[in-house]
Each structure stands twice: as C-alpha cells, then as structure tokens.
Amino acid sequence: MYRSLATAIHDAEARGVTLSTVALEVEAKDQGRPVGEIRDALRRALVVMREAVDRGLVGDLKSSSGLVGGDAAKLRTGPDGPLSGTPFRDVLARALAVQEVNAAMGVIVAAPTAGGAGVLPAVLTGLASARGIDDERLIDALATAGLIGAVVADRASLSGAEGGCQAETGAAAGMAAGAAVEMLGGTPRQVGHATALAQQGTLGLVCDPLGGLVELPCVFRNATGAAIALAAIEMAMAGIEFAIPADEVIDTMGEIGASMDVRYRETAGGGLAATPTGRRLAKERLYDLKRAGG
Amino acid sequence: MVSLLDIIGPVMVGPSSSHTAGACRLGLLARCLVGGTPERALIELHGSFARTGEGHGTDKAIVGGLMGFRPDDERLRTALEIMDREGLDYRFEKTTLGDDAHPNTVRITLERGDRKSQMLGASLGAGRVLVTEIDGYPVEVPGNSDTIVLVAEDVKGSIARIAGLLADAQLNIATLKLTRKERGGDAFMVIEVDERPNEEVRDAIRALGWVKWAFRLDKVSA
C-alpha cells in the first residue's frame, strides 16, 4: 500500500484517474484479490455504517455507563441553530449517532478506529444524501479514505494510546475530508489539500476519556471532527491550498504524539478525565458499571 | 503491509478498536496455540490496556476471543457470563512489561488438556494486532495471513522438508522466519502462507519426528 499521499496523488494525476482507482489497484495487487471483491467488502462496510447512523438517530440508546446517549436525536428534532436545515447540522447528528451506537457496544465500522468511527460515515453519507450521490461513488470514496488512513498508519499512528485523539478523530477527519472531496468531483491534488487542512486543525488533540470509557468526550469529538472535515472540504473545493503537504502534516501529528505526555494518551490520567467533574463522574459511573455487572 | 480493509474495518462491536476488537483478535490468536478454547487462562494486561480496559470491555473481548467469538459477534457483550456458565477458569491481573512494550500489550498464559502455552501480543490501533512472543520466542505475527508456528529440534534440512511439505499441499509461502534461542537448541519457525493450511498439512508437519509441536494461527483480519 502507498506510504506517501504525495506519491499516490502523483500516480493518479499522471494517469488522469482518481485516487480511489490507484488505491484499489494497489490493494488488489498487495492482497491478491480482485478489485470487485475489495469493493464488495467496502460495500458491506457502507451498509453497517448506514445502519449505525439510522440506529443512533433513533435516540434511545444509552452507553454502558449511562454517560452518553440521546444527543443525536436532539440535533434532529431539537430547536434550530443558525445552520439548521443545512448539511452541517445533519452531518453533526450522524456523527453523534454512530458514536452513541459505539458507546452502547453496538455494531459499527472502525474507520479508522472505533473511537473515531462517527466522522467518516457522517461526512460521506451526509454529503451524499444532500447531493444525491449514488453508492458506487461512496464506495470509491471509502477506498480513498482507506488510502489516506493507511498512509497515516504507516507514517504516524492510528491509536489514541500512541498519538492521542489526533490519531483517531484527527485521522478520521483527514480521511473524511479527502474522501469527500473526491466524491464531490475534486482532483487528487485537492484531496491532498483537504486532508492536510483537516489534519492541521486537529494537531495536539489529546486522548482524555473520562473513566477510560470511549464515551466522554469521544462522542462529541466525532462531531467536532466532522465539523473540521467540512471546513477542510469547503476550503479545498474552493481551490485553497495548504502550504505544508499532507505527508508532512501527518508526520507532524506522529511527532507530536510521540512527545505527548502519557496522561494525554488514553490513560484517563489527564485532560478532561482529570477535571473535578470528570473524576467525579468516572467514579460514579464506573461504580454503577461494576454494580450492574456490565 | 497495511490493507485498505484494515482501515475501513473491522466491522465490530464497540466501543474500542484497540481495546475491544484488537483485544478480541489477540484472544483468537492465543486460542490457536492450544488448539481450541482453553480451560484455564491467566490474562495479564499492561499499560493502557490495564488502566482503561474495563470501560472498553477488554476483559469481555479477550475472553470472547479465547472462546472463538470474532470482533463483530454480539455475544462479546455477555462473554463473561458465558465464561462462567461454561465453567472456564480465566483470571485477570494487571502487570507492567517495561517502557518498550506497546501501551496496549497483553500476556496470555493458557492451558487446554496437557497443552500449555504463553503469548505476548499488542493491539496497535484500528483493530490491528501484533503477536510479539510465543513461548519465549520473539516473533512478529500480525495475523493478516494464516500462519503456521512450530518448534522443532535444530536439525539440518528441516526448512527444506517443511517447505517441500507445504509446496506439495499447494500452499504458497509469504514469509518464513526461523529463530533459535541458542545454537543446537530448538528451532522456532513462523510461516505465513497465502491459503489456509488444512488439518492434514498440520498433522503431516506434526508427524515429522523432529517437530515438537505445530499449530495454525488463523488469520484474524478481514
């Protein structure tokens, strides 16, 4: 698989094809499987993603600890904000929905991780719905998202324990931004800029889960991650170029993660997890969790 | 090598790809070392696995994996109850394995019948795993291919014999690694193959006089 987004972009532009085309070809060669089979696997992932969105939007799920749940539904039916009726609010709702399913130990697609699983489905299905884009284009976009995530995995990390939330919702935002730009008709170079623009907005993001549970703030970081992806998409589609290439932004994310104190790397020892309220909630809810035998 | 389907996937029961899905996959790999669901297991968690594992269902996930449940199996949610019902003797302990160990590392010591084995593995994030030690031998098994692991007396021609056996079974070798703890001591082989080796192949390897034990680690990725 590619280890540099710049190389993939160069290959795609040289041949006048999409990044998803080169990504699927390389994957087919690496794994010894036909492209059709790989697209089938992505199609199945899309089905699970949509099911998670639908399930979470119902709004009746509570997480194992009771700390999160029911907020996706509020975005759907609650009082308007300034961006109601736009894809922005819909994408936020979808991101919360998937994460609420995840927190309730429901079935989701890790993309790239479960902690960041709301961002990609929210951005892609939300924008596809708003623009009437068909599933085959969505599946191609998933391949591009996979390519971007593979580069992040190789150059930096996809684990909160190593890279903080930069490596989870941050990487997911980069993937979602790049994939959506292709889906909306952007060029491979624009995909690169979108990825860089999203990833730069999440540098330094810590992993500070209350009580160590993938609930707070995780569910909400997926919504803000999706929002950052939308910002990156809008800028990239307008022709805005980020001066630092995506590969270098990704490397920076890895370097920052490596120098991050361990209390910000999924140990619940710092950040929001260590606030007075954070500690109190964790104590109460974990006690409930233990009592319920959950 | 990273696959697109490592990134867009796995389809899994939440909440954490490293602490739930990855943990489950490590359980599945460990299970292969004793040829089935172990009767007894000591599960030692290190680092972030130890500190935040409870909220992530890491214990349920590893136990589920040891019992053969895959990451998208909804029985993972009730794995501990199922374990109790089946009368399986699994214990959890927190441990420290040093700063070099990945923050999500687990050491699993397991028994089934007269077979006992120990595995060290890490959950790298996004559901990817890496087995780093089997019975004291250092290895690097990511579980992306079906893998044969075996211990044999360090005799000349052993690699050629085993490679020949695999070729006869139409199995293509992707990687082969041989390590020894000392010269003239036992040789440990890890062979990743492109297709699933069946029981006959495994039995044929075991039938070789100088092979002490051989197991197939089933592919755990998509």
Short mmCIF file of N, CA, C and O in Angstrom, two decimals, chain B residues 41-120:
data_model
loop_
_atom_site.label_atom_id
_atom_site.label_comp_id
_atom_site.label_asym_id
_atom_site.label_seq_id
_atom_site.Cartn_x
_atom_site.Cartn_y
_atom_site.Cartn_z
N ALA B 41 -6.84 -19.89 31.92
CA ALA B 41 -6.05 -18.83 31.31
C ALA B 41 -5.72 -17.75 32.34
O ALA B 41 -6.56 -17.42 33.18
N LEU B 42 -4.48 -17.25 32.25
CA LEU B 42 -4.09 -16.08 33.05
C LEU B 42 -3.88 -14.95 32.05
O LEU B 42 -3.06 -15.08 31.14
N ILE B 43 -4.63 -13.87 32.21
CA ILE B 43 -4.58 -12.75 31.27
C ILE B 43 -4.00 -11.55 31.99
O ILE B 43 -4.61 -11.00 32.90
N GLU B 44 -2.77 -11.17 31.59
CA GLU B 44 -2.09 -10.06 32.26
C GLU B 44 -2.08 -8.84 31.34
O GLU B 44 -1.50 -8.87 30.26
N LEU B 45 -2.69 -7.77 31.80
CA LEU B 45 -2.80 -6.56 31.00
C LEU B 45 -1.75 -5.54 31.41
O LEU B 45 -1.50 -5.32 32.59
N HIS B 46 -1.17 -4.89 30.39
CA HIS B 46 -0.13 -3.89 30.64
C HIS B 46 -0.59 -2.52 30.11
O HIS B 46 -1.31 -2.45 29.12
N GLY B 47 -0.14 -1.47 30.76
CA GLY B 47 -0.30 -0.12 30.20
C GLY B 47 -1.75 0.35 30.11
O GLY B 47 -2.53 0.17 31.02
N SER B 48 -2.07 0.94 28.97
CA SER B 48 -3.41 1.49 28.77
C SER B 48 -4.46 0.38 28.81
O SER B 48 -5.57 0.58 29.30
N PHE B 49 -4.09 -0.80 28.33
CA PHE B 49 -4.99 -1.97 28.42
C PHE B 49 -5.40 -2.20 29.86
O PHE B 49 -6.55 -2.49 30.17
N ALA B 50 -4.43 -2.07 30.77
CA ALA B 50 -4.71 -2.32 32.19
C ALA B 50 -5.54 -1.19 32.77
O ALA B 50 -6.49 -1.39 33.49
N ARG B 51 -5.15 0.05 32.42
CA ARG B 51 -5.80 1.19 33.06
C ARG B 51 -7.20 1.47 32.56
O ARG B 51 -8.06 1.86 33.32
N THR B 52 -7.43 1.30 31.26
CA THR B 52 -8.75 1.67 30.74
C THR B 52 -9.49 0.48 30.13
O THR B 52 -10.52 0.64 29.51
N GLY B 53 -8.96 -0.68 30.32
CA GLY B 53 -9.56 -1.87 29.71
C GLY B 53 -10.97 -2.16 30.16
O GLY B 53 -11.81 -2.61 29.39
N GLU B 54 -11.26 -1.87 31.43
CA GLU B 54 -12.57 -2.26 31.96
C GLU B 54 -13.70 -1.55 31.23
O GLU B 54 -14.69 -2.14 30.85
N GLY B 55 -13.53 -0.25 31.04
CA GLY B 55 -14.58 0.51 30.37
C GLY B 55 -14.71 0.17 28.89
O GLY B 55 -15.72 0.46 28.27
N HIS B 56 -13.68 -0.43 28.34
CA HIS B 56 -13.70 -0.78 26.93
C HIS B 56 -14.14 -2.21 26.70
O HIS B 56 -14.12 -2.68 25.57
N GLY B 57 -14.45 -2.89 27.75
CA GLY B 57 -14.83 -4.29 27.56
C GLY B 57 -13.66 -5.15 27.13
O GLY B 57 -13.86 -6.19 26.52
N THR B 58 -12.42 -4.74 27.47
CA THR B 58 -11.24 -5.51 27.07
C THR B 58 -11.30 -6.92 27.64
O THR B 58 -10.95 -7.90 26.97
N ASP B 59 -11.76 -7.01 28.89
CA ASP B 59 -11.84 -8.33 29.51
C ASP B 59 -12.84 -9.21 28.74
O ASP B 59 -12.53 -10.36 28.40
N LYS B 60 -14.02 -8.65 28.42
CA LYS B 60 -15.02 -9.42 27.66
C LYS B 60 -14.46 -9.81 26.30
O LYS B 60 -14.69 -10.91 25.81
N ALA B 61 -13.73 -8.87 25.69
CA ALA B 61 -13.23 -9.10 24.34
C ALA B 61 -12.19 -10.21 24.29
O ALA B 61 -12.23 -11.08 23.42
N ILE B 62 -11.24 -10.19 25.24
CA ILE B 62 -10.21 -11.22 25.24
C ILE B 62 -10.83 -12.58 25.55
O ILE B 62 -10.54 -13.58 24.88
N VAL B 63 -11.71 -12.59 26.54
CA VAL B 63 -12.39 -13.85 26.89
C VAL B 63 -13.20 -14.35 25.70
O VAL B 63 -13.17 -15.54 25.36
N GLY B 64 -13.92 -13.43 25.04
CA GLY B 64 -14.69 -13.82 23.86
C GLY B 64 -13.81 -14.41 22.78
O GLY B 64 -14.13 -15.43 22.17
N GLY B 65 -12.66 -13.76 22.55
CA GLY B 65 -11.71 -14.26 21.55
C GLY B 65 -11.22 -15.65 21.93
O GLY B 65 -11.14 -16.54 21.08
N LEU B 66 -10.89 -15.86 23.20
CA LEU B 66 -10.43 -17.18 23.66
C LEU B 66 -11.50 -18.23 23.43
O LEU B 66 -11.20 -19.40 23.20
N MET B 67 -12.77 -17.82 23.49
CA MET B 67 -13.88 -18.76 23.26
C MET B 67 -14.25 -18.87 21.79
O MET B 67 -15.18 -19.60 21.43
N GLY B 68 -13.54 -18.13 20.94
CA GLY B 68 -13.77 -18.26 19.50
C GLY B 68 -14.70 -17.22 18.89
O GLY B 68 -15.07 -17.33 17.73
N PHE B 69 -15.11 -16.20 19.67
CA PHE B 69 -16.00 -15.17 19.11
C PHE B 69 -15.17 -14.16 18.33
O PHE B 69 -14.14 -13.70 18.80
N ARG B 70 -15.66 -13.77 17.14
CA ARG B 70 -14.97 -12.77 16.34
C ARG B 70 -15.39 -11.36 16.76
O ARG B 70 -16.37 -11.21 17.48
N PRO B 71 -14.66 -10.31 16.31
CA PRO B 71 -14.95 -8.95 16.79
C PRO B 71 -16.36 -8.43 16.53
O PRO B 71 -16.80 -7.51 17.21
N ASP B 72 -17.07 -8.98 15.55
CA ASP B 72 -18.43 -8.47 15.30
C ASP B 72 -19.50 -9.36 15.92
O ASP B 72 -20.69 -9.18 15.67
N ASP B 73 -19.09 -10.30 16.75
CA ASP B 73 -20.02 -11.22 17.39
C ASP B 73 -20.66 -10.54 18.60
O ASP B 73 -19.98 -10.16 19.55
N GLU B 74 -21.99 -10.39 18.55
CA GLU B 74 -22.65 -9.65 19.61
C GLU B 74 -22.62 -10.37 20.95
O GLU B 74 -22.93 -9.79 21.99
N ARG B 75 -22.19 -11.66 20.95
CA ARG B 75 -22.03 -12.37 22.22
C ARG B 75 -20.89 -11.80 23.05
O ARG B 75 -20.75 -12.12 24.23
N LEU B 76 -20.05 -10.95 22.44
CA LEU B 76 -18.96 -10.34 23.19
C LEU B 76 -19.48 -9.58 24.40
O LEU B 76 -18.84 -9.52 25.44
N ARG B 77 -20.67 -9.00 24.25
CA ARG B 77 -21.22 -8.19 25.36
C ARG B 77 -21.44 -9.03 26.61
O ARG B 77 -21.37 -8.52 27.72
N THR B 78 -21.74 -10.31 26.43
CA THR B 78 -22.04 -11.16 27.59
C THR B 78 -21.00 -12.26 27.75
O THR B 78 -21.26 -13.31 28.34
N ALA B 79 -19.80 -12.00 27.22
CA ALA B 79 -18.75 -13.04 27.22
C ALA B 79 -18.41 -13.52 28.63
O ALA B 79 -18.14 -14.71 28.83
N LEU B 80 -18.41 -12.63 29.61
CA LEU B 80 -18.02 -13.04 30.97
C LEU B 80 -19.08 -13.96 31.58
O LEU B 80 -18.75 -14.92 32.29
N GLU B 81 -20.34 -13.69 31.27
CA GLU B 81 -21.39 -14.58 31.77
C GLU B 81 -21.28 -15.95 31.12
O GLU B 81 -21.43 -16.99 31.76
N ILE B 82 -21.00 -15.94 29.81
CA ILE B 82 -20.86 -17.20 29.08
C ILE B 82 -19.68 -17.99 29.64
O ILE B 82 -19.74 -19.21 29.84
N MET B 83 -18.59 -17.28 29.94
CA MET B 83 -17.40 -17.91 30.52
C MET B 83 -17.75 -18.62 31.83
O MET B 83 -17.34 -19.76 32.06
N ASP B 84 -18.51 -17.92 32.69
CA ASP B 84 -18.91 -18.51 33.96
C ASP B 84 -19.77 -19.75 33.73
O ASP B 84 -19.58 -20.78 34.37
N ARG B 85 -20.70 -19.63 32.80
CA ARG B 85 -21.61 -20.74 32.52
C ARG B 85 -20.84 -21.97 32.03
O ARG B 85 -21.16 -23.09 32.36
N GLU B 86 -19.81 -21.72 31.22
CA GLU B 86 -19.02 -22.83 30.68
C GLU B 86 -18.02 -23.37 31.69
O GLU B 86 -17.31 -24.35 31.42
N GLY B 87 -17.92 -22.73 32.85
CA GLY B 87 -17.00 -23.20 33.88
C GLY B 87 -15.54 -23.02 33.52
O GLY B 87 -14.68 -23.81 33.93
N LEU B 88 -15.22 -21.97 32.74
CA LEU B 88 -13.84 -21.75 32.33
C LEU B 88 -13.11 -20.96 33.42
O LEU B 88 -13.65 -20.01 33.98
N ASP B 89 -11.86 -21.36 33.69
CA ASP B 89 -11.10 -20.74 34.77
C ASP B 89 -10.15 -19.69 34.20
O ASP B 89 -8.98 -19.97 33.92
N TYR B 90 -10.67 -18.46 34.00
CA TYR B 90 -9.83 -17.39 33.46
C TYR B 90 -9.64 -16.32 34.53
O TYR B 90 -10.62 -15.88 35.15
N ARG B 91 -8.38 -15.88 34.72
CA ARG B 91 -8.10 -14.85 35.73
C ARG B 91 -7.43 -13.65 35.07
O ARG B 91 -6.66 -13.81 34.12
N PHE B 92 -7.71 -12.47 35.63
CA PHE B 92 -7.11 -11.23 35.11
C PHE B 92 -6.17 -10.65 36.13
O PHE B 92 -6.47 -10.62 37.32
N GLU B 93 -5.03 -10.14 35.65
CA GLU B 93 -4.14 -9.40 36.53
C GLU B 93 -3.57 -8.23 35.77
O GLU B 93 -3.43 -8.29 34.54
N LYS B 94 -3.22 -7.16 36.48
CA LYS B 94 -2.54 -6.03 35.84
C LYS B 94 -1.05 -6.23 36.04
O LYS B 94 -0.61 -6.73 37.08
N THR B 95 -0.27 -5.83 35.05
CA THR B 95 1.17 -6.04 35.13
C THR B 95 1.88 -4.90 34.43
O THR B 95 1.25 -4.10 33.74
N THR B 96 3.20 -4.80 34.65
CA THR B 96 3.99 -3.84 33.86
C THR B 96 5.05 -4.62 33.12
O THR B 96 5.78 -5.41 33.70
N LEU B 97 5.14 -4.34 31.83
CA LEU B 97 6.09 -5.08 31.00
C LEU B 97 7.21 -4.19 30.49
O LEU B 97 7.88 -4.51 29.53
N GLY B 98 7.41 -3.05 31.15
CA GLY B 98 8.52 -2.18 30.76
C GLY B 98 8.11 -1.13 29.74
O GLY B 98 7.10 -1.26 29.07
N ASP B 99 8.93 -0.10 29.62
CA ASP B 99 8.61 1.03 28.74
C ASP B 99 8.64 0.68 27.26
O ASP B 99 8.04 1.36 26.45
N ASP B 100 9.39 -0.38 26.91
CA ASP B 100 9.49 -0.72 25.49
C ASP B 100 8.23 -1.38 24.97
O ASP B 100 8.00 -1.39 23.76
N ALA B 101 7.46 -1.96 25.88
CA ALA B 101 6.26 -2.66 25.41
C ALA B 101 5.22 -1.64 24.94
O ALA B 101 5.09 -0.57 25.51
N HIS B 102 4.51 -1.99 23.90
CA HIS B 102 3.42 -1.13 23.39
C HIS B 102 2.42 -0.91 24.52
O HIS B 102 2.19 -1.79 25.34
N PRO B 103 1.82 0.32 24.58
CA PRO B 103 0.89 0.60 25.68
C PRO B 103 -0.32 -0.31 25.76
O PRO B 103 -0.99 -0.34 26.79
N ASN B 104 -0.62 -1.05 24.70
CA ASN B 104 -1.74 -2.00 24.77
C ASN B 104 -1.23 -3.41 24.58
O ASN B 104 -1.41 -4.02 23.52
N THR B 105 -0.55 -3.93 25.58
CA THR B 105 0.03 -5.27 25.48
C THR B 105 -0.62 -6.19 26.49
O THR B 105 -1.00 -5.77 27.58
N VAL B 106 -0.78 -7.45 26.09
CA VAL B 106 -1.34 -8.45 27.00
C VAL B 106 -0.47 -9.70 26.92
O VAL B 106 0.06 -10.05 25.87
N ARG B 107 -0.29 -10.32 28.09
CA ARG B 107 0.39 -11.62 28.12
C ARG B 107 -0.66 -12.64 28.53
O ARG B 107 -1.31 -12.50 29.56
N ILE B 108 -0.85 -13.64 27.69
CA ILE B 108 -1.88 -14.66 27.97
C ILE B 108 -1.18 -16.00 28.14
O ILE B 108 -0.44 -16.45 27.26
N THR B 109 -1.40 -16.62 29.29
CA THR B 109 -0.87 -17.97 29.56
C THR B 109 -2.07 -18.89 29.59
O THR B 109 -3.01 -18.66 30.35
N LEU B 110 -2.06 -19.91 28.74
CA LEU B 110 -3.27 -20.71 28.63
C LEU B 110 -3.01 -22.22 28.62
O LEU B 110 -1.95 -22.66 28.25
N GLU B 111 -4.01 -22.96 29.06
CA GLU B 111 -3.92 -24.42 29.14
C GLU B 111 -5.15 -25.07 28.57
O GLU B 111 -6.28 -24.60 28.80
N ARG B 112 -4.91 -26.17 27.84
CA ARG B 112 -6.03 -26.97 27.35
C ARG B 112 -5.55 -28.41 27.31
O ARG B 112 -4.63 -28.72 26.56
N GLY B 113 -6.15 -29.24 28.12
CA GLY B 113 -5.67 -30.62 28.22
C GLY B 113 -4.24 -30.59 28.75
O GLY B 113 -3.95 -29.90 29.72
N ASP B 114 -3.33 -31.30 28.07
CA ASP B 114 -1.95 -31.27 28.54
C ASP B 114 -1.12 -30.24 27.77
O ASP B 114 0.10 -30.22 27.86
N ARG B 115 -1.77 -29.40 27.02
CA ARG B 115 -1.08 -28.38 26.24
C ARG B 115 -1.07 -27.06 27.01
O ARG B 115 -2.11 -26.60 27.48
N LYS B 116 0.12 -26.46 27.15
CA LYS B 116 0.21 -25.17 27.82
C LYS B 116 1.05 -24.23 26.95
O LYS B 116 2.03 -24.65 26.35
N SER B 117 0.65 -22.98 26.88
CA SER B 117 1.39 -22.04 26.02
C SER B 117 1.29 -20.63 26.57
O SER B 117 0.42 -20.34 27.40
N GLN B 118 2.19 -19.76 26.12
CA GLN B 118 2.14 -18.37 26.56
C GLN B 118 2.39 -17.45 25.37
O GLN B 118 3.28 -17.71 24.55
N MET B 119 1.60 -16.39 25.29
CA MET B 119 1.70 -15.49 24.16
C MET B 119 1.75 -14.05 24.65
O MET B 119 1.04 -13.69 25.60
N LEU B 120 2.58 -13.24 23.99
CA LEU B 120 2.60 -11.81 24.28
C LEU B 120 2.14 -11.12 23.01
O LEU B 120 2.62 -11.43 21.92
#
